[in-house]
């Protein structure tokens, strides 16, 4: 077909649900510091960098620590998180994702990853998707977090695509805002009331039909 548009996928909440593992590790860390951390509070950490997540967590617990201690806790949290990630398999790919990626490959549409996670390549490798992506932009490559468009603009650059020809698939409000700020087409995955700034919203990726994808490709030819 053509390669006139490209896709950039967020990782956590779109490709896989790693939020549940982040939550377990942050909760255990909070408990070890003497306070509780709820699932509702965990929502504040979605799409947010590891360092920023610790700041939010410590604010919730009303705890102040030295930079040295913070570094130690970041390492501890990541070690526990990785122990969960290392057990991940392709069974954890969210519904509709494999079909969508295969459709894009069959139709010669390139796609990249645009994630805040420094562990993104490892996670993609664990679920067997790493070699399907033309480019990976992760937390190691960016200095400004979503809603800043940096992660997606870098993705477009790596794909050698004009940003207005890029379609971002995101589950977080900040991610949709980043896509819009990058002048890209935004597809929200989740609740349409929450992701109301996205150009399109689907409850989950399995609801994105091939007819919709074909029309998007055709419209941008
Ligand atoms: P790491 P995304 C984000 O991934 C997560 O949503 C967020 O909860 C996490 O803190 C962040 O990655 C950093 O992850 O500790 O692995 O570097 O949604 O941008 O794919
Ligand atoms: Mg996400």
mmCIF file of C-alpha atoms and ligand atoms in Angstrom:
data_model
loop_
_atom_site.group_PDB
_atom_site.id
_atom_site.type_symbol
_atom_site.label_atom_id
_atom_site.label_comp_id
_atom_site.label_asym_id
_atom_site.label_seq_id
_atom_site.Cartn_x
_atom_site.Cartn_y
_atom_site.Cartn_z
ATOM 1 C CA UNK A 1 0.000 0.000 0.000
ATOM 2 C CA UNK A 2 1.859 3.130 1.174
ATOM 3 C CA UNK A 3 3.950 4.469 3.976
ATOM 4 C CA UNK A 4 2.516 7.953 4.073
ATOM 5 C CA UNK A 5 1.461 7.778 7.699
ATOM 6 C CA UNK A 6 3.171 6.235 10.694
ATOM 7 C CA UNK A 7 2.114 5.258 14.169
ATOM 8 C CA UNK A 8 3.714 5.929 17.552
ATOM 9 C CA UNK A 9 2.547 3.756 20.423
ATOM 10 C CA UNK A 10 2.732 4.436 24.119
ATOM 11 C CA UNK A 11 3.781 1.306 26.061
ATOM 12 C CA UNK A 12 2.210 1.120 29.509
ATOM 13 C CA UNK A 13 -1.591 1.016 29.178
ATOM 14 C CA UNK A 14 -1.539 0.566 25.407
ATOM 15 C CA UNK A 15 0.732 -2.369 24.523
ATOM 16 C CA UNK A 16 0.874 -3.976 27.987
ATOM 17 C CA UNK A 17 -0.476 -3.231 31.449
ATOM 18 C CA UNK A 18 2.739 -2.677 33.388
ATOM 19 C CA UNK A 19 0.937 -0.191 35.681
ATOM 20 C CA UNK A 20 -0.042 -3.114 37.920
ATOM 21 C CA UNK A 21 3.631 -4.007 38.442
ATOM 22 C CA UNK A 22 4.648 -0.377 38.996
ATOM 23 C CA UNK A 23 1.846 -0.219 41.582
ATOM 24 C CA UNK A 24 3.023 -3.320 43.467
ATOM 25 C CA UNK A 25 6.591 -2.045 43.657
ATOM 26 C CA UNK A 26 5.600 1.512 44.680
ATOM 27 C CA UNK A 27 3.121 0.178 47.255
ATOM 28 C CA UNK A 28 5.754 -2.065 48.848
ATOM 29 C CA UNK A 29 8.166 0.860 48.930
ATOM 30 C CA UNK A 30 5.538 3.090 50.575
ATOM 31 C CA UNK A 31 4.755 0.366 53.131
ATOM 32 C CA UNK A 32 8.459 -0.009 53.941
ATOM 33 C CA UNK A 33 8.504 3.759 54.615
ATOM 34 C CA UNK A 34 5.501 3.432 56.933
ATOM 35 C CA UNK A 35 2.528 4.620 54.857
ATOM 36 C CA UNK A 36 -0.017 3.126 52.497
ATOM 37 C CA UNK A 37 -0.396 3.776 48.787
ATOM 38 C CA UNK A 38 -3.704 3.082 47.050
ATOM 39 C CA UNK A 39 -4.687 2.081 43.498
ATOM 40 C CA UNK A 40 -6.412 5.458 43.134
ATOM 41 C CA UNK A 41 -3.198 7.281 44.085
ATOM 42 C CA UNK A 42 -1.326 5.118 41.573
ATOM 43 C CA UNK A 43 -3.298 6.829 38.780
ATOM 44 C CA UNK A 44 -1.134 9.913 39.408
ATOM 45 C CA UNK A 45 1.975 7.948 38.393
ATOM 46 C CA UNK A 46 0.768 6.753 34.984
ATOM 47 C CA UNK A 47 2.917 8.096 32.175
ATOM 48 C CA UNK A 48 5.111 9.931 34.719
ATOM 49 C CA UNK A 49 8.892 9.311 34.906
ATOM 50 C CA UNK A 50 10.416 7.171 37.667
ATOM 51 C CA UNK A 51 12.051 10.124 39.449
ATOM 52 C CA UNK A 52 8.849 12.204 39.305
ATOM 53 C CA UNK A 53 6.853 9.181 40.537
ATOM 54 C CA UNK A 54 9.042 8.948 43.660
ATOM 55 C CA UNK A 55 8.529 12.655 44.318
ATOM 56 C CA UNK A 56 4.744 12.213 44.132
ATOM 57 C CA UNK A 57 4.917 9.129 46.374
ATOM 58 C CA UNK A 58 7.018 10.890 49.019
ATOM 59 C CA UNK A 59 4.628 13.848 48.960
ATOM 60 C CA UNK A 60 1.713 11.471 49.608
ATOM 61 C CA UNK A 61 3.631 9.983 52.561
ATOM 62 C CA UNK A 62 4.711 13.455 53.691
ATOM 63 C CA UNK A 63 8.317 12.319 53.774
ATOM 64 C CA UNK A 64 11.467 14.281 53.000
ATOM 65 C CA UNK A 65 14.683 12.435 52.125
ATOM 66 C CA UNK A 66 18.212 13.176 51.009
ATOM 67 C CA UNK A 67 19.115 12.769 47.340
ATOM 68 C CA UNK A 68 21.290 9.807 48.263
ATOM 69 C CA UNK A 69 18.396 8.028 49.980
ATOM 70 C CA UNK A 70 16.116 8.819 47.023
ATOM 71 C CA UNK A 71 18.610 7.192 44.631
ATOM 72 C CA UNK A 72 18.681 4.124 46.850
ATOM 73 C CA UNK A 73 14.869 3.903 46.839
ATOM 74 C CA UNK A 74 14.680 4.365 43.059
ATOM 75 C CA UNK A 75 17.052 1.437 42.637
ATOM 76 C CA UNK A 76 15.096 -0.682 45.099
ATOM 77 C CA UNK A 77 11.782 0.072 43.393
ATOM 78 C CA UNK A 78 13.186 -0.699 39.963
ATOM 79 C CA UNK A 79 14.713 -3.984 41.119
ATOM 80 C CA UNK A 80 11.354 -5.189 42.391
ATOM 81 C CA UNK A 81 9.576 -3.906 39.261
ATOM 82 C CA UNK A 82 12.080 -5.767 37.051
ATOM 83 C CA UNK A 83 11.466 -8.989 38.961
ATOM 84 C CA UNK A 84 7.859 -8.790 37.685
ATOM 85 C CA UNK A 85 8.853 -7.651 34.200
ATOM 86 C CA UNK A 86 11.259 -10.565 33.850
ATOM 87 C CA UNK A 87 8.341 -12.968 34.191
ATOM 88 C CA UNK A 88 6.281 -11.302 31.436
ATOM 89 C CA UNK A 89 5.325 -13.225 28.287
ATOM 90 C CA UNK A 90 3.395 -12.497 25.091
ATOM 91 C CA UNK A 91 0.210 -13.467 26.990
ATOM 92 C CA UNK A 92 0.347 -9.977 28.516
ATOM 93 C CA UNK A 93 0.009 -8.101 25.228
ATOM 94 C CA UNK A 94 -3.288 -6.197 25.515
ATOM 95 C CA UNK A 95 -6.268 -7.225 23.313
ATOM 96 C CA UNK A 96 -6.143 -6.116 19.695
ATOM 97 C CA UNK A 97 -2.514 -4.975 19.769
ATOM 98 C CA UNK A 98 -0.948 -7.924 17.926
ATOM 99 C CA UNK A 99 -3.626 -7.771 15.189
ATOM 100 C CA UNK A 100 -3.171 -4.034 14.776
ATOM 101 C CA UNK A 101 0.629 -4.263 14.551
ATOM 102 C CA UNK A 102 0.369 -7.108 12.036
ATOM 103 C CA UNK A 103 -2.115 -5.086 9.959
ATOM 104 C CA UNK A 104 0.295 -2.129 9.912
ATOM 105 C CA UNK A 105 3.210 -4.361 8.899
ATOM 106 C CA UNK A 106 1.157 -5.978 6.110
ATOM 107 C CA UNK A 107 0.207 -2.517 4.865
ATOM 108 C CA UNK A 108 3.746 -1.169 4.979
ATOM 109 C CA UNK A 109 2.943 1.393 7.693
ATOM 110 C CA UNK A 110 5.894 1.998 10.004
ATOM 111 C CA UNK A 111 5.524 2.364 13.729
ATOM 112 C CA UNK A 112 7.622 3.420 16.717
ATOM 113 C CA UNK A 113 7.380 3.322 20.486
ATOM 114 C CA UNK A 114 7.101 6.556 22.496
ATOM 115 C CA UNK A 115 7.319 5.704 26.186
ATOM 116 C CA UNK A 116 8.478 7.356 29.405
ATOM 117 C CA UNK A 117 9.838 4.013 30.613
ATOM 118 C CA UNK A 118 13.571 3.389 30.745
ATOM 119 C CA UNK A 119 12.721 -0.323 30.764
ATOM 120 C CA UNK A 120 10.738 -0.161 27.511
ATOM 121 C CA UNK A 121 13.123 -2.206 25.287
ATOM 122 C CA UNK A 122 13.323 -4.980 27.903
ATOM 123 C CA UNK A 123 9.525 -5.117 28.226
ATOM 124 C CA UNK A 124 9.018 -5.271 24.448
ATOM 125 C CA UNK A 125 11.624 -8.008 24.277
ATOM 126 C CA UNK A 126 9.893 -10.012 27.029
ATOM 127 C CA UNK A 127 6.565 -9.953 25.186
ATOM 128 C CA UNK A 128 8.221 -10.696 21.834
ATOM 129 C CA UNK A 129 7.460 -7.384 20.094
ATOM 130 C CA UNK A 130 10.853 -5.652 20.090
ATOM 131 C CA UNK A 131 11.812 -6.506 16.506
ATOM 132 C CA UNK A 132 8.467 -5.328 15.096
ATOM 133 C CA UNK A 133 9.184 -1.661 15.884
ATOM 134 C CA UNK A 134 11.111 0.508 13.413
ATOM 135 C CA UNK A 135 12.200 2.840 16.218
ATOM 136 C CA UNK A 136 12.114 3.021 19.996
ATOM 137 C CA UNK A 137 12.027 6.252 21.979
ATOM 138 C CA UNK A 138 12.048 5.642 25.716
ATOM 139 C CA UNK A 139 12.819 7.347 29.013
ATOM 140 C CA UNK A 140 16.556 7.157 28.275
ATOM 141 C CA UNK A 141 16.218 9.424 25.235
ATOM 142 C CA UNK A 142 14.103 12.308 26.490
ATOM 143 C CA UNK A 143 14.616 15.079 28.998
ATOM 144 C CA UNK A 144 11.071 16.468 29.009
ATOM 145 C CA UNK A 145 8.150 14.327 30.123
ATOM 146 C CA UNK A 146 4.707 14.164 28.485
ATOM 147 C CA UNK A 147 2.687 16.458 28.036
ATOM 148 C CA UNK A 148 5.822 17.885 26.426
ATOM 149 C CA UNK A 149 5.834 16.594 22.821
ATOM 150 C CA UNK A 150 9.574 15.710 22.858
ATOM 151 C CA UNK A 151 9.100 11.920 22.995
ATOM 152 C CA UNK A 152 6.755 11.868 19.992
ATOM 153 C CA UNK A 153 8.696 14.428 17.945
ATOM 154 C CA UNK A 154 11.792 12.291 18.414
ATOM 155 C CA UNK A 155 9.757 9.269 17.322
ATOM 156 C CA UNK A 156 8.697 11.073 14.129
ATOM 157 C CA UNK A 157 12.320 12.021 13.493
ATOM 158 C CA UNK A 158 13.476 8.419 13.922
ATOM 159 C CA UNK A 159 10.694 7.262 11.579
ATOM 160 C CA UNK A 160 11.679 10.034 9.125
ATOM 161 C CA UNK A 161 8.073 11.188 9.103
ATOM 162 C CA UNK A 162 6.457 14.607 9.170
ATOM 163 C CA UNK A 163 4.751 14.958 12.606
ATOM 164 C CA UNK A 164 1.373 15.799 11.018
ATOM 165 C CA UNK A 165 1.490 12.363 9.349
ATOM 166 C CA UNK A 166 1.996 10.572 12.663
ATOM 167 C CA UNK A 167 -0.763 8.901 14.655
ATOM 168 C CA UNK A 168 -0.186 8.523 18.387
ATOM 169 C CA UNK A 169 -1.905 5.787 20.404
ATOM 170 C CA UNK A 170 -2.050 6.782 24.098
ATOM 171 C CA UNK A 171 -3.919 5.917 27.292
ATOM 172 C CA UNK A 172 -2.915 8.913 29.431
ATOM 173 C CA UNK A 173 -4.262 12.482 29.409
ATOM 174 C CA UNK A 174 -0.674 13.808 29.398
ATOM 175 C CA UNK A 175 0.162 11.537 26.456
ATOM 176 C CA UNK A 176 -2.791 12.760 24.399
ATOM 177 C CA UNK A 177 -1.801 16.354 25.223
ATOM 178 C CA UNK A 178 1.782 15.584 24.099
ATOM 179 C CA UNK A 179 0.504 14.142 20.794
ATOM 180 C CA UNK A 180 -1.709 17.180 20.198
ATOM 181 C CA UNK A 181 1.176 19.523 21.054
ATOM 182 C CA UNK A 182 3.293 17.661 18.482
ATOM 183 C CA UNK A 183 0.590 18.338 15.859
ATOM 184 C CA UNK A 184 -0.061 14.642 15.480
ATOM 185 C CA UNK A 185 -3.314 12.702 15.144
ATOM 186 C CA UNK A 186 -4.221 11.355 18.592
ATOM 187 C CA UNK A 187 -6.001 8.105 19.366
ATOM 188 C CA UNK A 188 -6.963 7.679 23.014
ATOM 189 C CA UNK A 189 -7.352 4.213 24.509
ATOM 190 C CA UNK A 190 -9.755 4.236 27.438
ATOM 191 C CA UNK A 191 -12.603 6.417 28.635
ATOM 192 C CA UNK A 192 -13.811 9.057 26.142
ATOM 193 C CA UNK A 193 -14.802 11.409 28.985
ATOM 194 C CA UNK A 194 -11.261 11.294 30.365
ATOM 195 C CA UNK A 195 -9.464 11.385 26.991
ATOM 196 C CA UNK A 196 -11.765 14.026 25.530
ATOM 197 C CA UNK A 197 -8.931 15.924 23.849
ATOM 198 C CA UNK A 198 -8.009 12.960 21.628
ATOM 199 C CA UNK A 199 -9.062 13.050 17.965
ATOM 200 C CA UNK A 200 -10.463 9.533 18.319
ATOM 201 C CA UNK A 201 -11.112 7.382 21.395
ATOM 202 C CA UNK A 202 -11.537 3.614 21.612
ATOM 203 C CA UNK A 203 -12.324 1.639 24.743
ATOM 204 C CA UNK A 204 -9.438 -0.704 23.925
ATOM 205 C CA UNK A 205 -7.268 -1.478 20.914
ATOM 206 C CA UNK A 206 -9.427 -4.428 19.842
ATOM 207 C CA UNK A 207 -12.161 -1.863 19.048
ATOM 208 C CA UNK A 208 -9.966 -0.217 16.377
ATOM 209 C CA UNK A 209 -11.227 -1.800 13.154
ATOM 210 C CA UNK A 210 -9.198 -2.402 10.023
ATOM 211 C CA UNK A 211 -11.823 -0.281 8.188
ATOM 212 C CA UNK A 212 -10.950 2.648 10.468
ATOM 213 C CA UNK A 213 -7.217 2.126 9.924
ATOM 214 C CA UNK A 214 -7.688 1.875 6.147
ATOM 215 C CA UNK A 215 -9.679 5.130 6.097
ATOM 216 C CA UNK A 216 -7.004 6.869 8.176
ATOM 217 C CA UNK A 217 -4.302 5.664 5.779
ATOM 218 C CA UNK A 218 -6.332 6.630 2.714
ATOM 219 C CA UNK A 219 -7.182 10.096 4.033
ATOM 220 C CA UNK A 220 -3.480 10.839 4.515
ATOM 221 C CA UNK A 221 -2.244 9.520 1.181
HETATM 222 P P1 LIG B 1 10.372 3.142 34.327
HETATM 223 P P2 LIG B 1 4.528 4.820 29.462
HETATM 224 C C1 LIG B 1 5.516 4.959 31.977
HETATM 225 O O1 LIG B 1 5.305 4.251 30.790
HETATM 226 C C2 LIG B 1 4.577 4.471 33.072
HETATM 227 O O2 LIG B 1 3.226 4.748 32.714
HETATM 228 C C3 LIG B 1 4.892 5.166 34.376
HETATM 229 O O3 LIG B 1 4.033 4.702 35.390
HETATM 230 C C4 LIG B 1 6.357 4.916 34.751
HETATM 231 O O4 LIG B 1 6.699 5.593 35.945
HETATM 232 C C5 LIG B 1 7.231 5.393 33.594
HETATM 233 O O5 LIG B 1 6.870 4.721 32.402
HETATM 234 C C6 LIG B 1 8.708 5.168 33.879
HETATM 235 O O6 LIG B 1 8.966 3.782 33.903
HETATM 236 O O7 LIG B 1 10.463 3.166 35.802
HETATM 237 O O8 LIG B 1 10.282 1.738 33.757
HETATM 238 O O9 LIG B 1 11.460 3.949 33.654
HETATM 239 O O10 LIG B 1 3.057 4.902 29.782
HETATM 240 O O11 LIG B 1 5.125 6.175 29.084
HETATM 241 O O12 LIG B 1 4.836 3.761 28.449
HETATM 242 MG MG1 LIG B 2 0.666 4.924 29.104
#
